C-alpha atoms as one frame of an Amber mdcrd trajectory, in Angstrom:
protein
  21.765 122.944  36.234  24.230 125.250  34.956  27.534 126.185  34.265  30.454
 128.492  36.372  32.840 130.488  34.799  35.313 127.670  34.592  32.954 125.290
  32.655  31.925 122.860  35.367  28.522 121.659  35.831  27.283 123.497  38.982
  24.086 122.362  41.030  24.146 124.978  43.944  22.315 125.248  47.295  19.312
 127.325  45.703  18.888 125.346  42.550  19.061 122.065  44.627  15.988 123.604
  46.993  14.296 124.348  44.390  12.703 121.307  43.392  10.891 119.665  46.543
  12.486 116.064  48.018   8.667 115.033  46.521   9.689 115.588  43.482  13.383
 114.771  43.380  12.481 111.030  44.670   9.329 110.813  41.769  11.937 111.432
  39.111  14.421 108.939  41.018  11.558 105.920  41.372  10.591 107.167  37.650
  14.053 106.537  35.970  14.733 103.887  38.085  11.478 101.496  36.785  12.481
 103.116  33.247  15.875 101.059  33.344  16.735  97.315  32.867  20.310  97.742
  34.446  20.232  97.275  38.062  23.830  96.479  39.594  25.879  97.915  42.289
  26.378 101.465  41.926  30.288 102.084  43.534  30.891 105.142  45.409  34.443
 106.208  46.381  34.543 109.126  49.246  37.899 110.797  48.955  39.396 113.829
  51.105  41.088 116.543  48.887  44.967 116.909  49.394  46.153 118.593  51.828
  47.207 122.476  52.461  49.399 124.278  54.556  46.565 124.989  56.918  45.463
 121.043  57.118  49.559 120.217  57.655  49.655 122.862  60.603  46.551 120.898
  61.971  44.229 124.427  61.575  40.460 124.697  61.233  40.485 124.855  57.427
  36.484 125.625  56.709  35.198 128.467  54.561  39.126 129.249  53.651  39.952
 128.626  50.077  43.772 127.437  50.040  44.942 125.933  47.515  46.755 122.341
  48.119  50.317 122.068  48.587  52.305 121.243  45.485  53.488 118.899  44.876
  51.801 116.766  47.305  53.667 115.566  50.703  51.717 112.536  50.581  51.832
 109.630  47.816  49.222 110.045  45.407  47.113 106.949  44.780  45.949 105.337
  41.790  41.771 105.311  41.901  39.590 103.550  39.207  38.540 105.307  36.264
  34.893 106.552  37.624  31.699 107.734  35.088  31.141 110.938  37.404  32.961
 112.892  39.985  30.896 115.038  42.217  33.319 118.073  44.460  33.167 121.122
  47.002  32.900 124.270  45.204  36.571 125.052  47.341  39.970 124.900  45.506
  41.458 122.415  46.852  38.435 120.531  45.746  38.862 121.153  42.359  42.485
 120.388  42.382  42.646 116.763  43.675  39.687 116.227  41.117  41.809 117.584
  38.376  44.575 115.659  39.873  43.087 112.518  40.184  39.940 112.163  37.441
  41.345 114.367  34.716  39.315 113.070  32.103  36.216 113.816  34.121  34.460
 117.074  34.516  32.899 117.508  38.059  29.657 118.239  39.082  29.926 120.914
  41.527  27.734 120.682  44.902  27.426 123.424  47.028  26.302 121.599  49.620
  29.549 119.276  50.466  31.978 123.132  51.347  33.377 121.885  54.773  31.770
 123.349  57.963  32.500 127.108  58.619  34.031 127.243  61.824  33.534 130.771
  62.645  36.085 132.651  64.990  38.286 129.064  64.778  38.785 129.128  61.240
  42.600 129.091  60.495  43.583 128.288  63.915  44.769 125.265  65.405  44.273
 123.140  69.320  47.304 125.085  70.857  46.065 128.592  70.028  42.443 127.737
  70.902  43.000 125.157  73.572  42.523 128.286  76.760  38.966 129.719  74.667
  36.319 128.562  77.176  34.389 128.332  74.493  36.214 126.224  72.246  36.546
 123.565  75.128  32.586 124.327  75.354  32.464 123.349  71.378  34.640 120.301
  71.535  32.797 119.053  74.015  29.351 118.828  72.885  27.965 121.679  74.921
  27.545 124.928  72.087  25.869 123.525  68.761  28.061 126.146  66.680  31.407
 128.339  66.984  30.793 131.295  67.347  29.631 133.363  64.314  30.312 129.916
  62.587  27.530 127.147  61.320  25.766 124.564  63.505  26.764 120.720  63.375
  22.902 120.117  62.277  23.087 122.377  59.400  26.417 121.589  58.383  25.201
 117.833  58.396  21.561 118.628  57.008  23.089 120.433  53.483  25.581 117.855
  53.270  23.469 114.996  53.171  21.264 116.519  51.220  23.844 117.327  48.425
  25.032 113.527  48.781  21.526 112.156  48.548  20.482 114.272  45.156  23.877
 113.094  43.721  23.116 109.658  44.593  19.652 109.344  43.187  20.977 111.499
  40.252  23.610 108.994  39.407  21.322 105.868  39.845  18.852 107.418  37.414
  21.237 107.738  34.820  22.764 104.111  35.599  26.235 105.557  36.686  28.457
 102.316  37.416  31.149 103.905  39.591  31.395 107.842  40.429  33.806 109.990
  43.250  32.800 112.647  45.867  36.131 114.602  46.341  34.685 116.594  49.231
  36.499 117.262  52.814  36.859 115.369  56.147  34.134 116.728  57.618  31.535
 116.190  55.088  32.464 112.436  54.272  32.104 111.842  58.263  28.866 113.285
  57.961  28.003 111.470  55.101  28.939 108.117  56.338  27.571 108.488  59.477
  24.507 109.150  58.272  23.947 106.667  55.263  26.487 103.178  56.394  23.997
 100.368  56.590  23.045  99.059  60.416  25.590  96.303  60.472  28.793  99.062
  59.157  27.130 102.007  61.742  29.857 103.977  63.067  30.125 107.317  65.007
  31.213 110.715  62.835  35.093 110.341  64.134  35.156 106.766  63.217  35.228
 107.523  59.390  38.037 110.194  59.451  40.156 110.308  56.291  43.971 111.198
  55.340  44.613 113.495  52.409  44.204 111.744  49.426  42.346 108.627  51.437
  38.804 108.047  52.162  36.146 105.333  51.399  34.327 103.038  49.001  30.755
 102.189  49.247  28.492 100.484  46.799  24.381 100.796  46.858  21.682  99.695
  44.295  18.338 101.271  43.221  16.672  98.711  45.990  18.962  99.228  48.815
  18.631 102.975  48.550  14.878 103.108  47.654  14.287 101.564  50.884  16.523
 102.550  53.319  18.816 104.808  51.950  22.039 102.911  52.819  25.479 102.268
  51.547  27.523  99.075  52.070  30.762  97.214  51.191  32.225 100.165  53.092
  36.217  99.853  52.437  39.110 102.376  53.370  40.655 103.365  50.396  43.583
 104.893  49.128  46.259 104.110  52.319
């Protein structure tokens, strides 16, 4: 782990690959039996503000705007948390200052929303006559073009999420925040909501400022990977 230039802990794509999941899940099971404390671990999910691109409804990926200041939206109150994880992006970094001050982030590469190629920073009525943005939208081309496939854009997010998780359960975290983007928290909860919560990737969408709480425990993860309590937050 080390730091960026302004001072926040920074676990990026290569140093995450670097250690094998073997590994990473030894040290997990390893500080987990090490620990008395078991409880639920809280997790609150919560999409950054919003810019000028997100209020203009544009394909905001790989673009770093800032968010719009002050907010057009209310700004809600969340629970003190032990950790916040974020997106390397800007607007990342501002809702975290804005809402866990006292808190310095971990940054993970590997929640940056999807890069949305020849879309980015355009919005349904300027697309809407591509043939193959109706292609995209509807299942049938994996990727924009010249942008990043839904499978990898899932794969590295989960994979940032899952380190973070077993990270924070081996050093007994009680409650910590992902401020990450709409995209990655439907891939996230898509992926790891327990059987009886299971929804599809547009069912979790967030509002600025909004998003989820989850709890899991050592057990419930160690076998199945799985979050639960699942709550809309923040509306």
């Amino acid at each position: 782990m080390r730091l960026n230039a302004r001072g926040a802990n920074r676990l990026d794509a290569s140093a995450v690959r670097s250690q094998s999941k073997a590994y990473a899940w030894y040290a997990f099971m390893r500080g987990f039996r090490s620990s008395s404390r078991a409880p639920d671990m809280e997790l609150l999910l919560i999409r950054h503000a919003p810019t000028f691109g997100n209020l203009e409804k544009r394909y905001i990926g790989r673009t770093d705007e800032p968010i719009v200041q002050p907010p057009p939206v209310p700004i809600p109150s969340y629970p003190q948390v032990e950790r916040v994880y974020i997106s390397p992006m800007l607007r990342c970094r501002q809702t975290a200052r804005l809402l866990f001050r006292n808190c310095e982030p971990f940054v993970l590469d590997g929640l940056r929303e999807c890069d949305f190629g020849v879309f980015e920073g355009k919005n349904y009525a300027q697309l809407c006559a591509d043939s193959q943005y109706r292609a995209w939208i509807a299942g049938e081309l994996d990727a924009p073009p010249d942008g990043e496939s839904t499978p990898a854009f899932r794969f590295r997010c989960c994979e940032a999420f899952e380190n973070a998780v077993c990270m924070s359960l081996r050093d007994n975290i009680a409650r910590a925040a992902f401020v990450a983007h709409g995209g990655t928290l439907m891939a996230i909860l898509e992926r790891y909501a327990n059987a009886r919560e299971a929804q599809g990737f547009y069912a979790w969408q967030a509002a600025p400022l909004c998003g989820w709480a989850a709890k899991t425990t050592p057990d419930a993860w160690r076998r199945e990977q799985a979050l639960f309590d699942i709550q809309p937050i923040g509306g």
